GROMACS .gro file of C-alpha atoms in nm:
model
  196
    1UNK     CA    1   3.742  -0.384  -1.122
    2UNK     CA    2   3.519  -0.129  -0.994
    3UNK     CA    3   3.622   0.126  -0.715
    4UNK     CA    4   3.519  -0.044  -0.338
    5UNK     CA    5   3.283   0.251  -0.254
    6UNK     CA    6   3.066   0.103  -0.535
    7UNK     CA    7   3.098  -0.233  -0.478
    8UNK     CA    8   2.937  -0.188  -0.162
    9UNK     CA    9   2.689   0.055  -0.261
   10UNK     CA   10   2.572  -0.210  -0.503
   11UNK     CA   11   2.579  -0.497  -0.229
   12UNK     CA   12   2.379  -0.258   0.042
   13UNK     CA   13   2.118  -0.205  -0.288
   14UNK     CA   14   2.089  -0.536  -0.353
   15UNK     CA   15   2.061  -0.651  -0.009
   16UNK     CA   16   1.803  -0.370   0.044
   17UNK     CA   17   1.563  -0.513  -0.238
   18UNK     CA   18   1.564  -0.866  -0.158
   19UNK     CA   19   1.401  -0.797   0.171
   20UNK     CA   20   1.159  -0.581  -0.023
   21UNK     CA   21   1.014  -0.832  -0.303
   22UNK     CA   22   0.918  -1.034  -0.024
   23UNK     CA   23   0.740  -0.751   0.189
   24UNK     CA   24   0.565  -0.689  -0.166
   25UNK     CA   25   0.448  -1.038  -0.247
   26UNK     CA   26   0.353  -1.080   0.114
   27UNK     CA   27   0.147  -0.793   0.097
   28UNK     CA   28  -0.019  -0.854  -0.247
   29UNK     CA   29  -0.135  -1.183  -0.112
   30UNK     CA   30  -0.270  -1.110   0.237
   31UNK     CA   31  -0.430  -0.792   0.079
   32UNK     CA   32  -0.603  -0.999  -0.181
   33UNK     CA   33  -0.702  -1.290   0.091
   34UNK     CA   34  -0.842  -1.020   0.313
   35UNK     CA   35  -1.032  -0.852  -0.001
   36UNK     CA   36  -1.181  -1.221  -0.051
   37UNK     CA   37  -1.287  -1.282   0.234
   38UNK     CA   38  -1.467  -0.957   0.336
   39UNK     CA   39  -1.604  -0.952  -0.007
   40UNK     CA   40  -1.745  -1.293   0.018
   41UNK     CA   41  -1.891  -1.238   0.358
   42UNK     CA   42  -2.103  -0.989   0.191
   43UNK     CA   43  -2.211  -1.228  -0.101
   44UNK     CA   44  -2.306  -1.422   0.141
   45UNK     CA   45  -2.563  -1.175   0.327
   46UNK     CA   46  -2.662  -1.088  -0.042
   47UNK     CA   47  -2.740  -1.427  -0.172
   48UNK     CA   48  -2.953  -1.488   0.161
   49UNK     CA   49  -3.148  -1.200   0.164
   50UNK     CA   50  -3.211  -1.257  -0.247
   51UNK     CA   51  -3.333  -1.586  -0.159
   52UNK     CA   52  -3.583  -1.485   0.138
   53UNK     CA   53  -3.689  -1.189  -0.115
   54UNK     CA   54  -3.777  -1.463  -0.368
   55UNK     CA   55  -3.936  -1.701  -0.137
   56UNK     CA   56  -4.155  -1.429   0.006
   57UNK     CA   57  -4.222  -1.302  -0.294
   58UNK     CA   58  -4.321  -1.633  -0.561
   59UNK     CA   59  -4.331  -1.557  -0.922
   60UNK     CA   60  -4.164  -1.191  -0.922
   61UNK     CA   61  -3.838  -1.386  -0.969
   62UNK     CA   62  -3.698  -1.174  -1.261
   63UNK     CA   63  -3.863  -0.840  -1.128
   64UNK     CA   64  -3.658  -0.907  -0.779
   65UNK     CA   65  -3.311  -1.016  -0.953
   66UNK     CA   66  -3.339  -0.720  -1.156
   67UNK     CA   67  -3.420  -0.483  -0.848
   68UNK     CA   68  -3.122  -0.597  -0.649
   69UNK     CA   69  -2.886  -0.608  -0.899
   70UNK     CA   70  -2.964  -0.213  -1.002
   71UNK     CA   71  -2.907  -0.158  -0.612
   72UNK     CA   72  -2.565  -0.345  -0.590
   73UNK     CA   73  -2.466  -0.232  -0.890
   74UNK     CA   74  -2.114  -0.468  -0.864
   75UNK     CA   75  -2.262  -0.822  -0.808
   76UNK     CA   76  -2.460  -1.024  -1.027
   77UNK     CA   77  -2.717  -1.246  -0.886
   78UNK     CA   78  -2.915  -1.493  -1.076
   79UNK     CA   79  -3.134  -1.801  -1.001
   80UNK     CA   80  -3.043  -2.137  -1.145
   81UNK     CA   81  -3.321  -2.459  -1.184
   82UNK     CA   82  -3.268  -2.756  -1.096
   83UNK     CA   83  -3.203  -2.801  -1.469
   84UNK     CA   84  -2.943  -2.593  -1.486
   85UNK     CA   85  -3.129  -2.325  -1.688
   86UNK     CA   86  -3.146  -1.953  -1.560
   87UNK     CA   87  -3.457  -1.885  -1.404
   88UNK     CA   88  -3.387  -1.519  -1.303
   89UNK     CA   89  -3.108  -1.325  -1.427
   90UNK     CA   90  -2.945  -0.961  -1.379
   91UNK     CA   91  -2.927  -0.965  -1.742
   92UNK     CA   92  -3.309  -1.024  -1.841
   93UNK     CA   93  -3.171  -1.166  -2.198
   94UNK     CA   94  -3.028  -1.463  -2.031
   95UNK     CA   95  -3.341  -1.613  -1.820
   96UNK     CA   96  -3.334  -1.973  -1.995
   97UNK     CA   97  -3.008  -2.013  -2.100
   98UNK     CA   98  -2.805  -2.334  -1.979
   99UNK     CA   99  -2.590  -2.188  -1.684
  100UNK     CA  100  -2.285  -2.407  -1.849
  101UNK     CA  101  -2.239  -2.132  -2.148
  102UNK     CA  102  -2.171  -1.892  -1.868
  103UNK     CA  103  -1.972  -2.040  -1.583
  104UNK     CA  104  -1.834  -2.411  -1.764
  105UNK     CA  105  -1.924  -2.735  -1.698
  106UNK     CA  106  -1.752  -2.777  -1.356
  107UNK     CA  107  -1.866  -2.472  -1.183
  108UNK     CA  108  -2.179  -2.535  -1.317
  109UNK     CA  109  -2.162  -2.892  -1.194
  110UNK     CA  110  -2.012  -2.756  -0.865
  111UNK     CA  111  -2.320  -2.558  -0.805
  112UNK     CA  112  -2.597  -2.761  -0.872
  113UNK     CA  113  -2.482  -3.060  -0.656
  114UNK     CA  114  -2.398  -2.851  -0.354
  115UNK     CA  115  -2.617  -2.645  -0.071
  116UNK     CA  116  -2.535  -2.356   0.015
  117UNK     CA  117  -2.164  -2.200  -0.032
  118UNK     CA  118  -1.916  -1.963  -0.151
  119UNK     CA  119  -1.609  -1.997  -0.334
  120UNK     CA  120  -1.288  -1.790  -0.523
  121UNK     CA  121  -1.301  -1.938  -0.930
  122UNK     CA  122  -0.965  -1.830  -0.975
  123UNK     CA  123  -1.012  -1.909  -1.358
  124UNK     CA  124  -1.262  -1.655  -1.409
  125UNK     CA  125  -1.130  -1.431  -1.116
  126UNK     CA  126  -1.467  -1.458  -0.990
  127UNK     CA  127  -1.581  -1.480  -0.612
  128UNK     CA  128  -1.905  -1.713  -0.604
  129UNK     CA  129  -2.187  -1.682  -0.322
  130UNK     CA  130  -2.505  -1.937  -0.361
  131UNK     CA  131  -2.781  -2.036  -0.105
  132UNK     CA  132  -3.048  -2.327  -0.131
  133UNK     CA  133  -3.312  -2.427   0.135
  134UNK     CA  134  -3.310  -2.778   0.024
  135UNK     CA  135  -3.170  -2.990  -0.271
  136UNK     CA  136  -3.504  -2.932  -0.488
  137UNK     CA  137  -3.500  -2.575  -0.452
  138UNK     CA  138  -3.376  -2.350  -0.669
  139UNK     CA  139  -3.024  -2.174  -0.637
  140UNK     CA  140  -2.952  -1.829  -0.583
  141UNK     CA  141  -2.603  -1.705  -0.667
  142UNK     CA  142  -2.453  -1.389  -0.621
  143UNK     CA  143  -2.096  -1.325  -0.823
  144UNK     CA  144  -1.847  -1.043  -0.862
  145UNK     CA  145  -1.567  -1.007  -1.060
  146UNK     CA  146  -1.269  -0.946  -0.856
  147UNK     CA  147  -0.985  -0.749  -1.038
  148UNK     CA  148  -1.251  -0.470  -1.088
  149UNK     CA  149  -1.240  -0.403  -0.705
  150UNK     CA  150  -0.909  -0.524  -0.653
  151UNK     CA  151  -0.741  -0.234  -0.932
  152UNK     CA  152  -0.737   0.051  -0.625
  153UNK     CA  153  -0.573  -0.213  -0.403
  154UNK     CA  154  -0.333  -0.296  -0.634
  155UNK     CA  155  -0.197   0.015  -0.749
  156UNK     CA  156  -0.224   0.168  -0.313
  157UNK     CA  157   0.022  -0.152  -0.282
  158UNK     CA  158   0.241  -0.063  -0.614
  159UNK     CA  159   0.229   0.341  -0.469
  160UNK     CA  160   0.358   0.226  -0.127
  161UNK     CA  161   0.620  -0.019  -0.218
  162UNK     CA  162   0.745   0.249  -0.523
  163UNK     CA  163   0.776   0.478  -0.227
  164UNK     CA  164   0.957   0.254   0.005
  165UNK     CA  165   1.186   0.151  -0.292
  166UNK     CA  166   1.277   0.492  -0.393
  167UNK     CA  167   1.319   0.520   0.071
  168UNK     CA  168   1.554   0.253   0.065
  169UNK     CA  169   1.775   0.351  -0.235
  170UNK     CA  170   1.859   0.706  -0.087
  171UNK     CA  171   1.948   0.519   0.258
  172UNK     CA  172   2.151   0.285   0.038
  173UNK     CA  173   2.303   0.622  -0.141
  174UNK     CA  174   2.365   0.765   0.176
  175UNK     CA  175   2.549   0.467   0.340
  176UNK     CA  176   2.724   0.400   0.049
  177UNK     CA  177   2.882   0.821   0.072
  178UNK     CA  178   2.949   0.741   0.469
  179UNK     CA  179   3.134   0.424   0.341
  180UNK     CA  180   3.333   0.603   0.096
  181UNK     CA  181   3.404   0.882   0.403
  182UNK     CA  182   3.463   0.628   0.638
  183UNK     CA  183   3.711   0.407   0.425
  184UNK     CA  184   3.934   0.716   0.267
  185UNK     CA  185   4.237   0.620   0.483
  186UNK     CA  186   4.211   0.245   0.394
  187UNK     CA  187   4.138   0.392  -0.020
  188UNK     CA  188   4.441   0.561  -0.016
  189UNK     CA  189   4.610   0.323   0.185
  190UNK     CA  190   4.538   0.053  -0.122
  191UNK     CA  191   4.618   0.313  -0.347
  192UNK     CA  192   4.926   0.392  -0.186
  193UNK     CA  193   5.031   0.005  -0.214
  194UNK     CA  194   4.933  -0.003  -0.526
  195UNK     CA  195   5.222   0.279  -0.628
  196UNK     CA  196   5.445   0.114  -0.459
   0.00000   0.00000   0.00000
């Protein structure tokens, strides 16, 4: 059986981390919510302002996807038919390709029966921005991948909780050395009964 002072050091370390995988997967998901939802606020104002630039601008469709999407640089934005064929495209190679090779029947499906919206594809890790004046009109969709802005995040949560972690084994160290201090009489005591 192993000595009491370790015992407990073990029980104040385990005790320690339980507390601590929840504080981490609490984090991880309110950070990535919060991401989400700031990120797909500004979809949102991108998608709307790509659509106004398109409707005040007729037949520069391609020109104006193209122009945006060098400015963003992250996002992709594209215009889909009521076909479901590209009409406009950050990548120029695309513009008449069924939408469904890209995104999958469903999202697809999802975008061309709805108005205006924005949604997470967890799937594809993909958050989803389109606008639409009307059910005839064309959609404009901006997307972003997620994980690529989410990396930083991730590894400023990983740094933090490695950090606390590393905090809460030295407390657990120390405790467990003012234990041992603390319970010499009562050590020696047991090891005194245990003689006799």
């Amino acid at each position: 059986r192993s000595p009491l002072m370790w015992r407990l050091i073990l029980w104040l370390v385990f005790l320690s981390i339980i507390p601590l995988v929840i504080v981490y997967a609490f984090m991880q998901r309110n950070m990535r919510d919060t991401y989400s939802d700031a990120q797909l606020e500004i979809l949102t104002n991108q998608v709307r302002m790509y659509s106004a630039r398109l409707e005040n601008n007729p037949g520069e469709e391609q020109r104006l996807t193209t122009a945006l999407s060098n400015i963003s640089g992250e996002s992709v934005f594209f215009l889909i038919g009521t076909n479901g064929r590209y009409i406009a495209h950050s990548d120029p190679t695309k513009v008449g390709m069924a939408v469904n090779d890209d995104l999958g029947p469903s999202l697809t499906r999802q975008l061309l029966t709805r108005g205006s919206e924005t949604f997470i594809d967890e799937a594809n890790s993909v958050l989803i921005a389109s606008y639409r004046a009307s059910f005839g009109d064309p959609i404009a969709v901006s997307l972003m991948k997620m994980d690529v802005r989410l990396l930083p995040l991730t590894d400023l949560t990983n740094t933090i909780m490695l950090r606390v972690a590393i905090g809460l084994f030295i407390v657990a160290l120390c405790g467990g050395l003012v234990m041992l201090y603390s319970l010499r009489p009562a050590i020696q005591l047991g090891e005194f009964a245990k003689q006799l």
